[in-house]
């Protein structure tokens, strides 16, 4: 179970990233943030986001057009 | 070259239509497939310091400069017949229009091209964005906003006759150095493109991102291909010569709406219109091939307002600045027109300010 869930379904870039940036700060270090999104660009966006910020993209999956990302907060 | 030009000119409108369709298709496919996004590139570096997509945009410009100046040098593209190489510099239009466009694209989920790609992927929001942008573009050209736009332009445009035949760096360098304009353009172009490429490849994370490299070079080549087709088909002696043009998406989106309604009067679609259709279809095929095609729409009223607001700004700004993130920042830049570089800077500035404003709007809504 993630520490926090961000529902960004139906929202286009850059909204999911802007909201995720804020949401991850509200998760304890080592905790996880779950993000739900429908923008197909979100896959590349969250890969770049975690690559750059040092947070870990623990898993990402897609089901019925909904992308789910689980990000673990680094320090 | 003469035979090739004659063959093209004989069936000019047909080649231009086919060229627009094919080049637009490849462009739309690349944009969707590689997630190329000028607005997204600003979001990337502002939100988490990733400059790779921004560098892909710069690389597209560098590629387009080299290819386009080679076309000019070899006599394929009559550069002085393009809309970018004008005798006066519409600097305030470039700055204001670029800023307005850049600001608007953040609210509209991407620039004009990105919305074409989104529409191809089934995003109905993007379709509405394109329609609104097209209407506001026409309103700004000769509609209710036209007189205000024209007044700003005519009050501030600066004639370039003092330093060159036009606002093109090739013409300016040609006069300064006393060499032929095509040679001057090639030299200046290689110099500028070299600096831009050095900025891109000087970064190790960009060097290790083949997708971004392919994306930038591919989009740059699409612009070069557009110039090649419309340059070859240009016939100075035709009754109504068709100005050489390449990819640009604000006015052509408005033209597409007009063409759909007035087909019997307008006949074959021009390059811009066919490249609009091509881009949507190219993105559609890319979305299907990636298993990502899905109809999507606004999430709520706020989302609708934000997108419509951005679309209107893109239509106004794109016309004021004579182009968008592709039309000015890649295609215009490839001609080495000073106004295109000014617009590019203004779009990026507008995008940065827009991103900050957008973040505040989102926080206020939450």
XYZ file of C-alpha atoms in Angstrom:
441
model
C 0.000 0.000 0.000
C 1.421 3.361 -1.030
C 1.735 6.177 1.503
C -0.110 8.512 -0.803
C -2.048 8.269 -4.045
C -2.189 10.977 -6.682
C -5.057 10.655 -9.119
C -4.025 12.498 -12.282
C -6.372 10.606 -14.578
C -7.739 12.706 -17.436
C -5.048 15.364 -17.018
C -2.440 16.153 -19.634
C 1.217 17.033 -19.336
C 2.507 18.989 -17.453
C -0.188 18.615 -14.777
C 0.674 15.081 -13.537
C 4.342 16.033 -13.123
C 3.574 19.333 -11.395
C 1.233 17.555 -8.980
C 3.645 14.663 -8.438
C 6.438 17.055 -7.577
C 4.300 18.490 -4.805
C 2.874 15.148 -3.671
C 6.228 13.381 -3.327
C 7.322 16.064 -0.867
C 4.420 15.043 1.363
C 5.567 11.407 1.520
C 8.144 10.376 4.169
C 11.649 9.512 2.949
C 11.598 5.872 1.841
C 7.817 6.023 1.504
C 5.944 5.532 -1.754
C 3.688 7.629 -3.943
C 1.231 5.979 -6.277
C 0.263 7.955 -9.377
C -2.606 7.163 -11.691
C -2.580 8.868 -15.091
C -4.105 8.520 -18.538
C -1.810 10.741 -20.602
C 0.298 8.355 -22.741
C 3.183 10.809 -22.444
C 3.235 10.194 -18.694
C 5.311 7.035 -19.113
C 8.307 8.866 -20.552
C 7.658 11.810 -18.235
C 7.833 9.771 -15.023
C 10.833 7.797 -16.228
C 12.637 11.111 -16.786
C 11.319 12.487 -13.499
C 12.694 9.633 -11.398
C 15.940 9.403 -13.391
C 16.586 13.061 -12.713
C 15.374 13.443 -9.130
C 16.873 10.274 -7.706
C 13.512 8.914 -6.574
C 12.965 5.287 -7.579
C 10.367 4.189 -10.076
C 9.523 0.971 -8.255
C 7.010 -0.198 -10.817
C 4.808 0.993 -13.619
C 1.984 -0.771 -15.340
C -0.944 -0.098 -17.617
C -4.450 -1.476 -17.512
C -7.381 -0.288 -19.596
C -5.703 2.977 -20.534
C -4.761 3.873 -16.965
C -1.054 4.094 -16.212
C 0.005 3.365 -12.657
C 3.360 4.457 -11.300
C 4.807 3.645 -7.908
C 7.578 6.003 -6.881
C 9.697 5.649 -3.764
C 10.964 8.872 -2.294
C 14.722 9.330 -1.951
C 16.150 11.799 0.522
C 18.296 20.909 -61.430
C 16.408 22.824 -64.131
C 14.700 19.632 -65.373
C 13.771 18.640 -61.833
C 12.342 22.082 -61.173
C 10.348 22.027 -64.403
C 8.950 18.592 -63.617
C 7.900 19.774 -60.171
C 6.499 23.078 -61.373
C 4.414 21.362 -64.078
C 2.448 19.539 -61.396
C 3.244 21.900 -58.553
C -0.020 21.787 -56.599
C -0.106 18.001 -56.731
C 3.478 17.549 -55.543
C 2.944 20.137 -52.843
C -0.157 18.320 -51.579
C 1.533 14.906 -51.621
C 4.675 16.366 -50.046
C 2.638 17.969 -47.276
C 0.791 14.729 -46.581
C 3.914 12.565 -46.470
C 6.134 15.012 -44.578
C 3.307 15.814 -42.151
C 2.768 12.079 -41.638
C 6.422 11.441 -40.797
C 6.453 14.500 -38.530
C 3.334 13.413 -36.633
C 4.679 9.889 -36.313
C 8.004 11.100 -34.875
C 6.334 13.574 -32.486
C 4.057 10.892 -31.061
C 6.577 8.075 -31.056
C 9.448 9.999 -29.439
C 7.289 12.159 -27.172
C 8.807 15.270 -28.765
C 7.265 18.227 -27.020
C 8.474 21.809 -26.887
C 6.204 22.680 -23.960
C 7.103 19.414 -22.245
C 10.772 20.257 -22.676
C 10.239 23.427 -20.654
C 8.318 21.446 -18.042
C 11.199 18.926 -17.905
C 13.914 21.433 -17.163
C 11.813 23.537 -14.821
C 10.340 20.662 -12.842
C 13.352 18.370 -12.562
C 16.319 19.798 -14.434
C 16.163 17.460 -17.436
C 17.271 19.303 -20.582
C 17.201 16.352 -22.987
C 13.919 17.214 -24.720
C 14.911 20.867 -24.883
C 18.141 19.819 -26.551
C 16.172 17.669 -29.013
C 14.278 20.829 -30.003
C 17.567 22.724 -30.463
C 19.006 19.826 -32.456
C 15.964 19.911 -34.747
C 16.744 23.582 -35.396
C 20.434 22.884 -36.042
C 19.601 20.066 -38.457
C 17.066 22.243 -40.251
C 19.549 25.121 -40.592
C 22.219 22.968 -42.238
C 19.805 21.233 -44.608
C 17.961 24.416 -45.540
C 21.084 26.457 -46.201
C 22.383 23.613 -48.394
C 19.105 23.725 -50.350
C 19.576 27.458 -50.827
C 23.221 27.050 -51.801
C 22.351 24.474 -54.458
C 19.581 26.610 -55.889
C 16.659 24.448 -54.769
C 15.078 26.917 -52.352
C 14.613 30.585 -53.341
C 14.925 31.850 -49.785
C 14.018 35.459 -50.537
C 10.564 34.302 -51.643
C 9.706 32.919 -48.214
C 7.624 34.816 -45.675
C 10.424 34.797 -43.098
C 12.940 36.712 -45.199
C 11.096 40.016 -45.156
C 12.494 43.479 -45.657
C 11.526 44.684 -42.204
C 11.788 43.226 -38.738
C 8.492 42.893 -36.909
C 10.268 42.732 -33.576
C 7.376 43.603 -31.267
C 5.103 41.090 -33.004
C 7.840 38.468 -32.653
C 8.358 39.192 -28.960
C 4.719 39.674 -27.914
C 3.367 36.942 -30.158
C 6.071 34.481 -29.150
C 5.488 35.192 -25.473
C 1.709 34.822 -25.802
C 2.105 31.576 -27.734
C 4.591 30.156 -25.218
C 2.380 31.142 -22.287
C -0.691 29.639 -23.960
C 0.858 26.314 -24.883
C 1.379 25.436 -21.212
C -2.364 25.782 -20.583
C -3.252 23.891 -23.773
C -1.246 20.785 -22.902
C 1.303 21.504 -25.609
C 1.970 23.559 -28.706
C 0.081 23.342 -31.992
C 2.077 20.339 -33.219
C 1.693 18.465 -29.964
C -2.065 18.957 -30.115
C -2.123 17.534 -33.650
C -0.265 14.502 -32.312
C -2.592 14.261 -29.317
C -5.617 14.471 -31.598
C -4.202 11.594 -33.646
C -3.908 9.603 -30.423
C -7.624 10.089 -29.718
C -7.513 13.116 -27.414
C -10.741 14.971 -28.178
C -9.562 17.915 -26.077
C -6.746 18.428 -28.558
C -9.229 18.430 -31.419
C -11.199 21.231 -29.760
C -7.936 23.060 -28.987
C -7.030 22.950 -32.690
C -10.422 24.307 -33.760
C -10.286 27.162 -31.257
C -6.675 27.936 -32.119
C -7.545 27.981 -35.825
C -10.468 30.349 -35.282
C -8.384 32.729 -33.142
C -5.634 32.609 -35.756
C -8.076 33.751 -38.429
C -9.540 36.358 -36.081
C -6.007 37.741 -35.714
C -5.166 37.638 -39.415
C -8.133 39.454 -40.892
C -10.882 39.141 -38.324
C -11.897 41.244 -35.355
C -8.403 41.173 -33.862
C -6.729 41.852 -37.212
C -6.716 45.678 -37.125
C -5.142 45.764 -33.646
C -2.451 43.282 -34.672
C -1.732 45.129 -37.911
C -1.554 48.477 -36.078
C 1.050 47.126 -33.640
C 3.097 45.727 -36.515
C 3.042 48.788 -38.715
C 3.836 51.084 -35.794
C 6.917 49.167 -34.706
C 8.358 47.198 -37.651
C 11.904 48.305 -38.442
C 13.100 48.374 -42.066
C 16.333 46.445 -42.546
C 17.542 48.251 -45.674
C 20.356 49.906 -43.713
C 22.157 46.642 -42.973
C 21.023 44.167 -45.614
C 18.492 43.269 -48.285
C 16.297 41.634 -45.639
C 16.199 40.482 -42.004
C 17.973 37.271 -43.084
C 21.427 36.771 -41.606
C 22.593 35.580 -45.046
C 21.686 38.934 -46.610
C 23.236 40.882 -43.758
C 26.455 38.843 -43.809
C 26.481 39.046 -47.604
C 26.533 42.829 -47.548
C 29.008 43.020 -44.683
C 31.484 40.586 -46.229
C 30.819 41.314 -49.882
C 30.114 37.685 -50.783
C 27.072 36.037 -52.433
C 24.094 35.552 -50.094
C 23.822 31.743 -50.511
C 27.497 31.328 -49.601
C 27.173 33.734 -46.699
C 24.095 31.828 -45.506
C 25.890 28.508 -45.622
C 28.864 29.835 -43.661
C 26.751 31.609 -41.030
C 24.355 28.655 -40.908
C 27.122 26.116 -40.309
C 28.543 28.323 -37.594
C 25.230 28.738 -35.746
C 24.184 25.115 -36.259
C 27.620 24.027 -35.014
C 27.155 25.983 -31.811
C 23.666 24.574 -31.344
C 24.871 21.008 -31.958
C 27.746 21.544 -29.536
C 25.227 22.653 -26.894
C 23.241 19.444 -27.477
C 26.062 16.927 -27.697
C 28.158 18.583 -25.015
C 25.750 17.001 -22.543
C 26.435 13.365 -21.678
C 22.818 12.525 -20.789
C 21.712 13.794 -24.203
C 24.450 11.807 -25.941
C 23.187 8.657 -24.235
C 19.541 9.269 -25.244
C 19.198 7.890 -28.773
C 15.453 8.626 -28.821
C 16.036 12.339 -28.268
C 18.779 12.423 -30.905
C 16.629 10.640 -33.487
C 13.698 12.862 -32.553
C 15.621 16.105 -33.093
C 17.345 15.084 -36.304
C 14.168 13.514 -37.727
C 12.061 16.605 -37.109
C 14.780 18.848 -38.506
C 14.874 16.732 -41.661
C 11.075 16.974 -42.031
C 11.457 20.750 -42.172
C 14.225 20.445 -44.778
C 12.070 18.088 -46.851
C 9.213 20.604 -46.755
C 11.478 23.341 -48.076
C 12.806 21.025 -50.798
C 9.337 20.169 -52.115
C 7.844 23.652 -51.997
C 11.112 25.216 -53.154
C 11.266 22.990 -56.231
C 7.599 23.533 -57.003
C 7.936 27.304 -56.754
C 7.220 28.886 -60.123
C 7.867 32.589 -60.212
C 5.989 32.947 -63.492
C 2.816 31.177 -62.352
C -0.397 33.237 -62.255
C -0.454 32.872 -58.495
C 3.035 31.772 -57.389
C 2.918 29.525 -54.333
C 5.327 30.856 -51.762
C 7.828 28.214 -50.574
C 6.924 27.098 -47.074
C 7.673 24.306 -44.653
C 6.179 22.951 -41.448
C 4.307 25.517 -39.362
C 1.047 24.834 -37.647
C -0.948 27.818 -36.434
C -2.193 29.471 -39.593
C -2.386 26.149 -41.495
C -4.722 24.822 -38.800
C -7.009 27.792 -39.513
C -6.552 27.202 -43.241
C -7.598 23.587 -42.737
C -10.859 24.657 -41.105
C -11.485 27.044 -43.997
C -10.600 24.407 -46.583
C -12.993 21.883 -45.048
C -15.798 24.417 -45.390
C -14.894 25.904 -48.761
C -13.338 22.996 -50.630
C -15.229 23.622 -53.875
C -13.816 27.142 -54.064
C -10.297 26.329 -52.892
C -9.455 23.089 -54.701
C -6.405 21.020 -53.793
C -5.146 21.559 -50.256
C -1.898 23.536 -50.011
C 1.221 22.321 -48.207
C 0.163 23.583 -44.783
C -3.295 22.011 -44.918
C -2.059 18.657 -46.156
C 0.673 18.648 -43.504
C -2.008 19.157 -40.835
C -3.879 16.078 -42.057
C -0.609 14.180 -42.467
C 0.476 14.914 -38.893
C -2.809 13.727 -37.400
C -2.721 10.496 -39.403
C 0.974 9.928 -38.634
C 0.324 10.285 -34.925
C -2.724 8.029 -35.216
C -0.612 5.266 -36.770
C 2.068 5.755 -34.101
C -0.541 5.577 -31.324
C -2.046 2.411 -32.795
C 1.386 0.811 -33.216
C 2.178 1.525 -29.567
C -1.235 0.310 -28.398
C -1.973 3.744 -26.984
C -4.874 4.982 -29.087
C -7.752 5.903 -26.802
C -10.519 8.491 -26.880
C -10.038 10.889 -23.993
C -11.677 14.148 -23.052
C -11.693 16.950 -20.483
C -11.611 15.862 -16.874
C -13.793 18.745 -15.633
C -14.868 22.339 -16.268
C -11.555 23.778 -15.035
C -9.646 21.532 -17.418
C -11.889 22.741 -20.244
C -11.364 26.415 -19.399
C -7.597 25.995 -19.118
C -7.338 24.279 -22.490
C -9.630 26.738 -24.284
C -7.721 29.688 -22.817
C -4.421 28.225 -23.988
C -5.810 27.462 -27.444
C -7.016 31.041 -27.939
C -3.633 32.446 -26.858
C -1.793 30.113 -29.235
C -3.967 31.284 -32.142
C -3.357 34.972 -31.407
C 0.317 34.629 -30.506
C 1.119 32.322 -33.399
C -0.218 34.822 -35.927
C 1.417 37.846 -34.267
C 4.781 36.100 -34.218
C 4.297 34.530 -37.669
C 4.725 31.033 -36.319
C 4.891 28.570 -33.485
C 7.442 26.355 -31.738
C 7.933 24.598 -35.064
C 6.990 27.294 -37.606
C 9.306 29.921 -36.148
C 11.601 28.051 -33.770
C 12.626 25.377 -36.312
C 11.375 26.322 -39.793
C 11.899 30.067 -39.368
C 15.250 29.558 -37.675
C 16.352 27.400 -40.607
C 16.052 30.465 -42.876
C 18.321 32.422 -40.493
C 15.753 35.224 -40.195
C 16.516 37.386 -37.150
C 12.814 37.501 -36.226
C 12.722 33.718 -35.898
C 15.509 33.670 -33.317
C 13.752 36.490 -31.453
C 10.476 34.540 -31.530
C 12.189 31.377 -30.322
C 13.552 33.215 -27.270
C 10.156 34.816 -26.651
C 8.342 31.467 -26.828
C 10.709 29.892 -24.308
C 10.350 32.914 -22.012
C 6.553 32.777 -22.352
C 6.672 29.044 -21.624
C 8.699 29.546 -18.452
C 6.433 32.326 -17.170
C 3.387 30.312 -18.250
C 4.608 27.245 -16.350
C 4.942 29.274 -13.140
C 1.517 30.816 -13.626
C 0.026 27.425 -14.438
C 1.420 25.882 -11.280
C -0.178 28.671 -9.272
C -3.531 28.174 -11.012
C -3.424 24.447 -10.226
C -2.590 25.061 -6.579
C -5.431 27.576 -6.301
C -7.844 25.016 -7.731
C -6.740 22.253 -5.371
